[in-house]
Short mmCIF file of C-alpha atoms and ligand atoms in Angstrom, two decimals:
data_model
loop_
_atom_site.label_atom_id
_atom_site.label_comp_id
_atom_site.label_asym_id
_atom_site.label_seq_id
_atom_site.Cartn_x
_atom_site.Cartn_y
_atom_site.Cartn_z
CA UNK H 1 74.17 139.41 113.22
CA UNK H 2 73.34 136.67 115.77
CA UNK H 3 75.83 137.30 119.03
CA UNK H 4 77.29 133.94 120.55
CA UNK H 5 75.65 133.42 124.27
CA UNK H 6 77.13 134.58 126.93
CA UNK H 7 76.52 134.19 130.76
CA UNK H 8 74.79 137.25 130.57
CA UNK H 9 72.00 136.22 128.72
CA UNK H 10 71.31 133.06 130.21
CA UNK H 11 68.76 134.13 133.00
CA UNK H 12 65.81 134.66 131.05
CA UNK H 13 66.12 131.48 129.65
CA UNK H 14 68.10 129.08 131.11
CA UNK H 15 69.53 125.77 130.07
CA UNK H 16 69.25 122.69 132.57
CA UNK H 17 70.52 119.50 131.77
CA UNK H 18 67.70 116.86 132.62
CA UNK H 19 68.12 113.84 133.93
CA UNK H 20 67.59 111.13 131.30
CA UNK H 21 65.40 113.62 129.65
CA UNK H 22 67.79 115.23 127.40
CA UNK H 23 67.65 119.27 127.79
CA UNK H 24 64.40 121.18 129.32
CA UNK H 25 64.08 124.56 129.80
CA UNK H 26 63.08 126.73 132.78
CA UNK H 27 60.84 129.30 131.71
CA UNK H 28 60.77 132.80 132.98
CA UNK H 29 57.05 132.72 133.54
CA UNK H 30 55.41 134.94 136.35
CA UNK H 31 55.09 131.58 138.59
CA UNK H 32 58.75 130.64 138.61
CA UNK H 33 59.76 133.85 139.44
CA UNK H 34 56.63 133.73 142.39
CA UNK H 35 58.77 130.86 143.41
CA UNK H 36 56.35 128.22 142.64
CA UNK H 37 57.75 124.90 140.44
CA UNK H 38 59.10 125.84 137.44
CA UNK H 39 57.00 124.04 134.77
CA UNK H 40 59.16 122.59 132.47
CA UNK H 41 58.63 121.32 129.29
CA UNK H 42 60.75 119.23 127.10
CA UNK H 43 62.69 120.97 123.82
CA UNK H 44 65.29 119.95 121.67
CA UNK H 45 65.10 119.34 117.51
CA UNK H 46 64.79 116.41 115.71
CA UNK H 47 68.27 115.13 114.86
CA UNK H 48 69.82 117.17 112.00
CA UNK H 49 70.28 115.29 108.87
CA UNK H 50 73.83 113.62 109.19
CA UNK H 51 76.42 115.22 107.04
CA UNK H 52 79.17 112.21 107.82
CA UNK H 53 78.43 108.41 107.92
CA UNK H 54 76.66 107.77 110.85
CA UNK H 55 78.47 105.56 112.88
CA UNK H 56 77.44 101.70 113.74
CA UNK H 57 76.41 100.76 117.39
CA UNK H 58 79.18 98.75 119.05
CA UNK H 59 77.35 95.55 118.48
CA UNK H 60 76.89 96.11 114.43
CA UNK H 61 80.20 96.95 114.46
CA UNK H 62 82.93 94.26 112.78
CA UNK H 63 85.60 93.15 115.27
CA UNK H 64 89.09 93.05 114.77
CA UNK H 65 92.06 91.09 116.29
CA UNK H 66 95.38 92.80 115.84
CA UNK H 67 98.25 90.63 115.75
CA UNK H 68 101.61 92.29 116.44
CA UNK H 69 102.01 94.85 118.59
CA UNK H 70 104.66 97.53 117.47
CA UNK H 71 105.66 100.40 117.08
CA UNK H 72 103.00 101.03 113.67
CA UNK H 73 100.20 98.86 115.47
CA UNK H 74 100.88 100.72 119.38
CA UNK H 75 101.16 104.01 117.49
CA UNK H 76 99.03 104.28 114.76
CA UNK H 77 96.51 101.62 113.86
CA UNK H 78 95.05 101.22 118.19
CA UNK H 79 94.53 104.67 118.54
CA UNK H 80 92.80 105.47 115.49
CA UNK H 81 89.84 102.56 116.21
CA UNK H 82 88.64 105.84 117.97
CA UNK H 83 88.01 107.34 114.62
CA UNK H 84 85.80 104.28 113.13
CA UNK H 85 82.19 104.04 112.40
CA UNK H 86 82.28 100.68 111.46
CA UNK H 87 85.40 99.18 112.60
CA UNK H 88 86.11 98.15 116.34
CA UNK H 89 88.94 96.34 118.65
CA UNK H 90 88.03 92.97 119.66
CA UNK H 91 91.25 91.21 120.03
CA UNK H 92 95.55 91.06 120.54
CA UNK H 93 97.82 88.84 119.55
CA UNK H 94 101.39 89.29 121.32
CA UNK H 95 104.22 87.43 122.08
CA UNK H 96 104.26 89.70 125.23
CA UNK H 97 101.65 88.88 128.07
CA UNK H 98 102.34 92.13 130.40
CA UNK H 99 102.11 94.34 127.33
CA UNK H 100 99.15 92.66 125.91
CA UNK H 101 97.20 92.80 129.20
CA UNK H 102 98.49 96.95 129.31
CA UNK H 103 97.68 97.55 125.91
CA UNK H 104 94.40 95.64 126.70
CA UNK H 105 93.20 97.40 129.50
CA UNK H 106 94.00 100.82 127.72
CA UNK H 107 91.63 100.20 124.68
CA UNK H 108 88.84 97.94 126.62
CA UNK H 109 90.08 94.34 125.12
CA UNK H 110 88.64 91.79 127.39
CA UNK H 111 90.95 88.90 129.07
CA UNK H 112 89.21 86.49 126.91
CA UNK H 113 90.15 88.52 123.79
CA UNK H 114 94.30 88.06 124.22
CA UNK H 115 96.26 85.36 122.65
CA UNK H 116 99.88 85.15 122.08
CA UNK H 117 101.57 83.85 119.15
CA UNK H 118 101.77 79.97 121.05
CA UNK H 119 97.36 79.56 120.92
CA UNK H 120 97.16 82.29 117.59
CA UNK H 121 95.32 79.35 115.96
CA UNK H 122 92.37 79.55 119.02
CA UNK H 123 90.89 82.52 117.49
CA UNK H 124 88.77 80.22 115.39
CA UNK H 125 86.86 79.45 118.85
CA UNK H 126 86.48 83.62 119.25
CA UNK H 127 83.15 84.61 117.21
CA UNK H 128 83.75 87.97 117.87
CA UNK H 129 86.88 88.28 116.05
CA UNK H 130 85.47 88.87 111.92
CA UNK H 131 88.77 89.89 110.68
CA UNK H 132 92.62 89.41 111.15
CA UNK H 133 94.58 93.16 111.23
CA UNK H 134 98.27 91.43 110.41
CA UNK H 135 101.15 93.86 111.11
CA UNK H 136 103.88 91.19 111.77
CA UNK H 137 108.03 91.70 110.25
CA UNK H 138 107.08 91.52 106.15
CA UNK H 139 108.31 87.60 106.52
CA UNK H 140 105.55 86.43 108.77
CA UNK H 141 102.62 88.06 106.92
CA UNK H 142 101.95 85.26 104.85
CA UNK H 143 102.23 82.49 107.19
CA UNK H 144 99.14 84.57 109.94
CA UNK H 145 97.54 85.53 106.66
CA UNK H 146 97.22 81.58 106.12
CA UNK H 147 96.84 80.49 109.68
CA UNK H 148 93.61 83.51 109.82
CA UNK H 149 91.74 81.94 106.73
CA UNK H 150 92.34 78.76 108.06
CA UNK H 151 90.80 79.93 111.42
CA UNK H 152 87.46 81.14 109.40
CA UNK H 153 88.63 84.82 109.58
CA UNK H 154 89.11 87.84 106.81
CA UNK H 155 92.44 89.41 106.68
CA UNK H 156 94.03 92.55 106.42
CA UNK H 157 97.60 92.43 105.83
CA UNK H 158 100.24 95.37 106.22
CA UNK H 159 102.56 96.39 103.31
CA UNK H 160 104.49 94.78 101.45
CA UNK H 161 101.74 92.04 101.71
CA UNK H 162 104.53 89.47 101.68
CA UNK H 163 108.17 89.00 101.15
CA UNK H 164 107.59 87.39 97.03
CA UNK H 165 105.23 87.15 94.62
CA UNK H 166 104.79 83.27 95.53
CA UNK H 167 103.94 83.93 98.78
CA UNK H 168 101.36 86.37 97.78
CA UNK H 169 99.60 84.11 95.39
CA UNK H 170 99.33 81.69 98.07
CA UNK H 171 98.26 84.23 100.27
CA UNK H 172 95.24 84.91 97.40
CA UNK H 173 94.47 81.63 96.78
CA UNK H 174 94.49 80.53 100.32
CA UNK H 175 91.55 83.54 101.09
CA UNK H 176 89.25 82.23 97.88
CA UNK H 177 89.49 78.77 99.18
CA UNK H 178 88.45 79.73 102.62
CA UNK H 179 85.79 82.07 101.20
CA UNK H 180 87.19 84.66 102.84
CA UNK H 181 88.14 88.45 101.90
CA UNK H 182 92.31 89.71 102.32
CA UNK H 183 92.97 93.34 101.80
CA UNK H 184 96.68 95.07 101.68
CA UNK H 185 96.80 97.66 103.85
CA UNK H 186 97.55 100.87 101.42
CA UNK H 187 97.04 103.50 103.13
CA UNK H 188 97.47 105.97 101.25
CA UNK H 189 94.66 104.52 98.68
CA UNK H 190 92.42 105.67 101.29
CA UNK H 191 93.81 109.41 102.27
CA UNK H 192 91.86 112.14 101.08
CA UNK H 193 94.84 114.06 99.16
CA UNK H 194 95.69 110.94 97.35
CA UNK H 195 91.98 110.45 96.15
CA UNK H 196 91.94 113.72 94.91
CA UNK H 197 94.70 113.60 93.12
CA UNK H 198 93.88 110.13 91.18
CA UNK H 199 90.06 111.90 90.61
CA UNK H 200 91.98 114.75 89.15
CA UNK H 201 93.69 112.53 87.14
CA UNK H 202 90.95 110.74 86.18
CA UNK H 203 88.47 113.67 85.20
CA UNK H 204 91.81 114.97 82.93
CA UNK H 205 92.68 117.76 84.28
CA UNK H 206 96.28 117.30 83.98
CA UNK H 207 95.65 116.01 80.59
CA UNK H 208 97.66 113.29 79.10
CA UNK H 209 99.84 111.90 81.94
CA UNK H 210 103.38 112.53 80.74
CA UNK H 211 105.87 112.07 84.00
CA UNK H 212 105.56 110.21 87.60
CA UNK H 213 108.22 111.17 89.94
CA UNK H 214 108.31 109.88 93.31
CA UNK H 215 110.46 109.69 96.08
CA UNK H 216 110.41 107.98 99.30
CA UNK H 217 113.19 107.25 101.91
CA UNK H 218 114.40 107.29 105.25
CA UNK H 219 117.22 106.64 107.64
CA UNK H 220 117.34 103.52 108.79
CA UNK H 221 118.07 103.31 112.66
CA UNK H 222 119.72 99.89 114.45
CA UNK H 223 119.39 101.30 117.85
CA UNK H 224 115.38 100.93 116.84
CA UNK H 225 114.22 97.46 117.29
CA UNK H 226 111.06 98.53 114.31
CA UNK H 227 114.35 98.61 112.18
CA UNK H 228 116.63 95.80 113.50
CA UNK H 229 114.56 92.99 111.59
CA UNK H 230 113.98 95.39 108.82
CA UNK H 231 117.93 94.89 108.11
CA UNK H 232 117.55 91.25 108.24
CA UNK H 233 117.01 89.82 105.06
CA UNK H 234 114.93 86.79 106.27
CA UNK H 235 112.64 89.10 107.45
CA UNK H 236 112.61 91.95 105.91
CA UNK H 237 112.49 90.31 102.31
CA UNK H 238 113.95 93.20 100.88
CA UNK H 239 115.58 96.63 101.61
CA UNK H 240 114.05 100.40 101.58
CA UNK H 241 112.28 99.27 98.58
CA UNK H 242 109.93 96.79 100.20
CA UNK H 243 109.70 99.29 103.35
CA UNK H 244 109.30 102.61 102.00
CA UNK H 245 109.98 102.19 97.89
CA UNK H 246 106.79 100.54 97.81
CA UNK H 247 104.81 103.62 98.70
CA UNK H 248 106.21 104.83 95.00
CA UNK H 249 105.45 102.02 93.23
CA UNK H 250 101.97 101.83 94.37
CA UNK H 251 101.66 105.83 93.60
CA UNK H 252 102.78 105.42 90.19
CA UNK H 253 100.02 102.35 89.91
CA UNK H 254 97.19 104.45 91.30
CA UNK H 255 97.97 107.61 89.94
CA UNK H 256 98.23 106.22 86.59
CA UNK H 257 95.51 103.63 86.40
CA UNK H 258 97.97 101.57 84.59
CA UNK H 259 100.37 98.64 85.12
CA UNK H 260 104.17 99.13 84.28
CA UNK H 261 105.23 96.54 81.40
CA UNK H 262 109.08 97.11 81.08
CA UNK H 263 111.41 97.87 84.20
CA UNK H 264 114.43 99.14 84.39
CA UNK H 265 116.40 100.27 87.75
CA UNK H 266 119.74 100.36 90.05
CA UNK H 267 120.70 99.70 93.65
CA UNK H 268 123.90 101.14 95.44
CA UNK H 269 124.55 100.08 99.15
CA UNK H 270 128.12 101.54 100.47
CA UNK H 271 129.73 98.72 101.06
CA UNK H 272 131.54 100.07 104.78
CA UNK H 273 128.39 100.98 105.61
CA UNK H 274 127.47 98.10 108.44
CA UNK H 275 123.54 98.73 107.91
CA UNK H 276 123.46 97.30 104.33
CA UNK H 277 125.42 93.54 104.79
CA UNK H 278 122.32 91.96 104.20
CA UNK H 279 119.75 94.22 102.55
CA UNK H 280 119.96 97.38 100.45
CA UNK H 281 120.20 100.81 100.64
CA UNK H 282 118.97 102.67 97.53
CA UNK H 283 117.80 101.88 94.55
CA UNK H 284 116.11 103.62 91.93
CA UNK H 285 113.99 102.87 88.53
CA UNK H 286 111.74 103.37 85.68
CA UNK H 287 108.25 102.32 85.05
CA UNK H 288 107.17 102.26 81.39
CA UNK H 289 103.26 102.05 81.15
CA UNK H 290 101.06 100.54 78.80
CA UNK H 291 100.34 104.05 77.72
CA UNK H 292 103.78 105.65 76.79
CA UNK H 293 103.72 107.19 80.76
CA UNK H 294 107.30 107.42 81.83
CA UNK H 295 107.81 106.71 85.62
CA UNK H 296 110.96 107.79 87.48
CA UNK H 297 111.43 106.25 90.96
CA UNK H 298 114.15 106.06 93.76
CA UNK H 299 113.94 104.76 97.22
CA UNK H 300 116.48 104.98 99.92
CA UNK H 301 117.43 103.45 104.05
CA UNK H 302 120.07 106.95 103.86
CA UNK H 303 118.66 110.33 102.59
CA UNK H 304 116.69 111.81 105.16
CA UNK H 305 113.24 111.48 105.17
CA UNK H 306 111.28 112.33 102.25
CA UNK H 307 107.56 111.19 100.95
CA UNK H 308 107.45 113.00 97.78
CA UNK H 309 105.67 112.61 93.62
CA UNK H 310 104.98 115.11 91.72
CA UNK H 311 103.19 114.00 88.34
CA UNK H 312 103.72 115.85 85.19
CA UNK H 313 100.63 116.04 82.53
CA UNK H 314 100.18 117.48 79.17
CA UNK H 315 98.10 120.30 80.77
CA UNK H 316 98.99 120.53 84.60
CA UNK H 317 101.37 119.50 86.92
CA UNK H 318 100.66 117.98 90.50
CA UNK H 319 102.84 117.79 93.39
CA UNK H 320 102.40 116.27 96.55
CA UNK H 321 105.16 116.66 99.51
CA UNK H 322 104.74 114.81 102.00
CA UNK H 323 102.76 112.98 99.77
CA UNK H 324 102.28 110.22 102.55
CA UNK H 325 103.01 110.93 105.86
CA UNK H 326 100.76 109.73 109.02
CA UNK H 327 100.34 113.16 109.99
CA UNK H 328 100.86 115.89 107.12
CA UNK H 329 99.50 116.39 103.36
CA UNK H 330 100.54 119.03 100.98
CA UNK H 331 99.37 119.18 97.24
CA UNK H 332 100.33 122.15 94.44
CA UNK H 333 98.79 122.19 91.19
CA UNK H 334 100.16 124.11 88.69
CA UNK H 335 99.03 125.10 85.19
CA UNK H 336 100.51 126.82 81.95
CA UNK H 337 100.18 130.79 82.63
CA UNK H 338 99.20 130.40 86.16
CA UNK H 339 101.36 130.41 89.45
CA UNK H 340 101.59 127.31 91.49
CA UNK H 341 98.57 126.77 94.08
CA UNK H 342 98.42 124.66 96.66
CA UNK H 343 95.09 122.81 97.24
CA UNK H 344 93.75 123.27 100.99
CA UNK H 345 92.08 119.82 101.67
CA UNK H 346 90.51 118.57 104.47
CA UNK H 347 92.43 115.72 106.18
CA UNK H 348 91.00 112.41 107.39
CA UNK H 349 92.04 109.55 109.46
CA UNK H 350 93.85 107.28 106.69
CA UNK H 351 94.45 104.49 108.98
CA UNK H 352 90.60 104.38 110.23
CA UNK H 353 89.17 104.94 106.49
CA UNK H 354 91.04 101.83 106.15
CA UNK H 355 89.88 99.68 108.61
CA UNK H 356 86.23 101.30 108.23
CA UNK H 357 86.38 100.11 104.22
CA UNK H 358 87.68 96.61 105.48
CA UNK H 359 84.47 96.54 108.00
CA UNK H 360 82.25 97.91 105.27
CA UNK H 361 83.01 95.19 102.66
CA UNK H 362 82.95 92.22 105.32
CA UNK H 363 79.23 93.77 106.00
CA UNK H 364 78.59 94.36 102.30
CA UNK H 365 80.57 91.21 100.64
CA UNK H 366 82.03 93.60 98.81
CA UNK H 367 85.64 93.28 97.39
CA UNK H 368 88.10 95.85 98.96
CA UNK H 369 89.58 98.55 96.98
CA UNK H 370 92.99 97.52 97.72
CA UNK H 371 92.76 93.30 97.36
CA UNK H 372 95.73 90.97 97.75
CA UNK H 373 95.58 90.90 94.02
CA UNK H 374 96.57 94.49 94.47
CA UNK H 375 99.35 93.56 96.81
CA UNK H 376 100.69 91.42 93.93
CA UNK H 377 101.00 94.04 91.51
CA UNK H 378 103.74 95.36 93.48
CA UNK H 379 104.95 92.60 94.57
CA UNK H 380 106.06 91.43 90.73
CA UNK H 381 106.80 95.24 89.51
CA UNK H 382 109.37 94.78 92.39
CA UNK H 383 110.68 91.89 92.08
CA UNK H 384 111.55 93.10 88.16
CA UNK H 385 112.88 96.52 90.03
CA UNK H 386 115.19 94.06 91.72
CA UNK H 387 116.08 91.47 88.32
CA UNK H 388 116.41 94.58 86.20
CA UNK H 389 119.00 96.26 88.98
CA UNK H 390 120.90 92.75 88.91
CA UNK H 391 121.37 92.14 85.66
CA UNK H 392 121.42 96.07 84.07
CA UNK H 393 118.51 94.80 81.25
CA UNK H 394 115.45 95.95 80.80
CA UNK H 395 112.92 93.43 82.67
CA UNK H 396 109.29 92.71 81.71
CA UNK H 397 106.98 92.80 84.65
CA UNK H 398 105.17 89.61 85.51
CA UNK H 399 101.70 89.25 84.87
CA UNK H 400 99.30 88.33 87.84
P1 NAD T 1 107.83 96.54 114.83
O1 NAD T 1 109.11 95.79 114.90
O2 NAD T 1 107.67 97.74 115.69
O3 NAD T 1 106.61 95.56 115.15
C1 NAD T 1 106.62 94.20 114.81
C2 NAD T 1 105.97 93.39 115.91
O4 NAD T 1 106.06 92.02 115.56
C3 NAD T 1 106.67 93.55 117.26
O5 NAD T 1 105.71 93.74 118.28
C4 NAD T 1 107.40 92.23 117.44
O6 NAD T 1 107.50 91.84 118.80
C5 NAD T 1 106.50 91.28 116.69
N1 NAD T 1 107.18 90.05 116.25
C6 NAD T 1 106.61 88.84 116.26
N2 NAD T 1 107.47 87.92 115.82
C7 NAD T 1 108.61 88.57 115.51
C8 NAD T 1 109.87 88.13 115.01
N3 NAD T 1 110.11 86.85 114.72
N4 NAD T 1 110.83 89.06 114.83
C9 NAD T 1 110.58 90.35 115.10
N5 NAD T 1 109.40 90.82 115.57
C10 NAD T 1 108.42 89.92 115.78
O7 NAD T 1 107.60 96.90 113.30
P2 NAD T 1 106.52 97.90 112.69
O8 NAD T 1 107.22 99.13 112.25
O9 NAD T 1 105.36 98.01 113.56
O10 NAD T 1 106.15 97.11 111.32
C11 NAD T 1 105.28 96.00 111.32
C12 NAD T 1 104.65 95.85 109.94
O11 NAD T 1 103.86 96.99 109.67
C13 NAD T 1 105.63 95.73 108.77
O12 NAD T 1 105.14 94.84 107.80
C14 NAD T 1 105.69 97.12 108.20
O13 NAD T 1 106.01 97.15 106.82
C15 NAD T 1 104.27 97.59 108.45
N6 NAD T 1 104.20 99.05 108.58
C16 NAD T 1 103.32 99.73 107.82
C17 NAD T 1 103.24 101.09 107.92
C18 NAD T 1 102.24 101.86 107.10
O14 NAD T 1 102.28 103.07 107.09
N7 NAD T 1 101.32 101.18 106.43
C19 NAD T 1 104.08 101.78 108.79
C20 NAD T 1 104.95 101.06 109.58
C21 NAD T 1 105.01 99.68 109.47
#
């Protein structure tokens, strides 16, 4: 069995590092140890075959500006450019100047490459910018989606992609007649867990889908400014459903394959309960698909935080908690006469698979996985989550 190196057994053959050269070796030939110059000769392999995408040079690379910079953008979307092959940081767009020039300076953003909100429309003039990374309070999404294509640039737009289904069809249309591409930002749709459980799906091994079950809520916080304008109405568009419900909806859409048709649902905000004057707290609904697939939902600003589906088939069960956290996956598959086993995945970089698919189908002119067309799906099965709630019926889901 081959022993790993240690100091020891370095002086026979020893391991310079060249300069420019790459690695030579100094030989433990009679002459060297005479004292005379070591010859050296150059060794190294060719370059094994690459088991993961090779990554783009910084110049093939597609640039991206990102406008708003909060708590998800500062947190999770800057830091992961680190993990693209494709994808790279060109550009901010903040309402801030000292933060933009800090936040610049940390990830390598030249001067030239920060606007604020006042000269957003200047980043037609920027060549380097290819796409628009939009992670703006749900309200203004569809006005810098807009303002982008009109600027020459693709977007990518954060969930929900806007705050009604009008707005998102504008949002479409606007991208086709600027000949440009807009993806939603689902990021979940590009998570390893979640892939495997919609090609589990798909291949049957849960058989014939029975049962979606998801649940996805959180506290909401006023001390936290992320969640001040998330319980305005004006900006928020909607309550835990458009924040966190949607993760759910979009779950029971991918998992399935299918569209809901009929909705029906309830919301309950407690009315002392100062967080919920304008927007509310939980709701929950059912999905029935095309298919006969029953789909059980609830969303929630109050129950503590929980990312969780589980879907039931005629064969197997799956079960995913957290189902979409940044940081964590867990997945259980269970079948009839066998215990529960939990499937040991390895776990990417959701938010860089993301912007690395958006990169890819700007090189490509491909159409992205997750369109705004996509984005509009859940838009209208939400917007009948929210009809069917108001008036206790049964609500057909609009049609794209
Ligand atoms: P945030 O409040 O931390 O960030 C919003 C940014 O927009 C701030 O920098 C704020 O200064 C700026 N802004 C510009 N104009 C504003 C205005 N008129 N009012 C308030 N803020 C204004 O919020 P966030 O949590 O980063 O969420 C931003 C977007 O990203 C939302 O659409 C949210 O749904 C989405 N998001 C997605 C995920 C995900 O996992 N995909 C996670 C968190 C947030």
């Amino acid at each position: 069995m081959p022993q790993p190196m240690s100091s020891f057994s370095m002086p026979r053959r020893g391991l310079i590092r060249g300069t420019g050269a790459g690695l030579i070796a100094a030989s433990g030939s009679a002459a060297a140890q005479q004292g005379d110059p070591a010859p050296v000769r150059a060794i190294g392999r060719p370059m094994p075959k690459l088991e993961r995408e090779a990554p783009l040079s910084p110049e093939e690379r597609v640039g991206f500006a990102v406008v708003g910079l909060g708590k998800f953008a500062l947190n999770q979307i800057l830091p992961s450019f680190a993990f693209c092959r494709q994808a790279k940081l060109v550009s901010l767009v903040s309402g801030d100047a000292a933060k933009a020039r800090e936040v610049a300076r940390q990830y390598g953003v030249p001067e030239s490459g920060i606007h604020d909100y006042a000269n957003y429309d200047r980043i037609a003039d920027d060549p380097a910018i290819q796409v628009v990374y939009v992670i703006l309070p749900n309200a203004l999404h569809a006005e810098y989606t807009q303002r982008a294509f009109r600027a020459g640039k693709h977007v990518l737009c954060e969930k929900p992609m806007a705050v009604s289904s009008a707005e998102a069809r504008e949002m479409i249309a606007a991208g086709r007649a600027a000949g440009r591409k807009l993806m939603v930002a689902y990021r979940a749709q590009y998570e390893t867990f979640n892939r495997k459980a919609i090609e589990m799906i798909r291949e049957g091994e849960l058989g014939k889908l029975r049962l979606i079950t998801s649940d996805h809520g959180r506290p909401a916080k006023p001390e936290e400014p992320a969640d001040q304008w998330r319980l305005q109405r004006a900006l928020a568009g909607g309550g835990s459903l458009f924040d966190v419900g949607i993760y759910a909806v979009n779950a029971m859409r991918y998992l399935s394959g299918e569209e809901p048709e009929e909705v029906m649902a309830m919301t309950q905000s407690d009315p002392d309960d100062p967080r919920f004057r304008e927007v509310e707290d939980r709701t929950t609904w059912q999905f029935r698909m095309p298919s006969g697939l029953l789909c059980n939902g609830s969303t929630s600003y109050s129950y503590f935080e929980t990312k969780r589906l589980s879907v039931l088939g005629t064969d197997a069960a799956l079960r995913m908690d957290p189902a979409t956290d940044y940081d964590l996956r867990r997945m259980w598959v269970s079948r009839e006469g066998e215990r529960e086993a939990e499937l040991l995945l390895p776990m990417n970089n959701q938010f860089a698979a993301g912007l690395d698919h958006m990169a890819e189908c700007v090189r490509e002119n491909r159409d992205p996985r997750t369109p705004g067309e996509e984005g509009l799906r859940d838009m209208l099965a939400m917007e009948a989550i929210y009809e069917a709630a108001r008036t206790g019926r049964t609500v057909r889901v609009g049609t794209p």
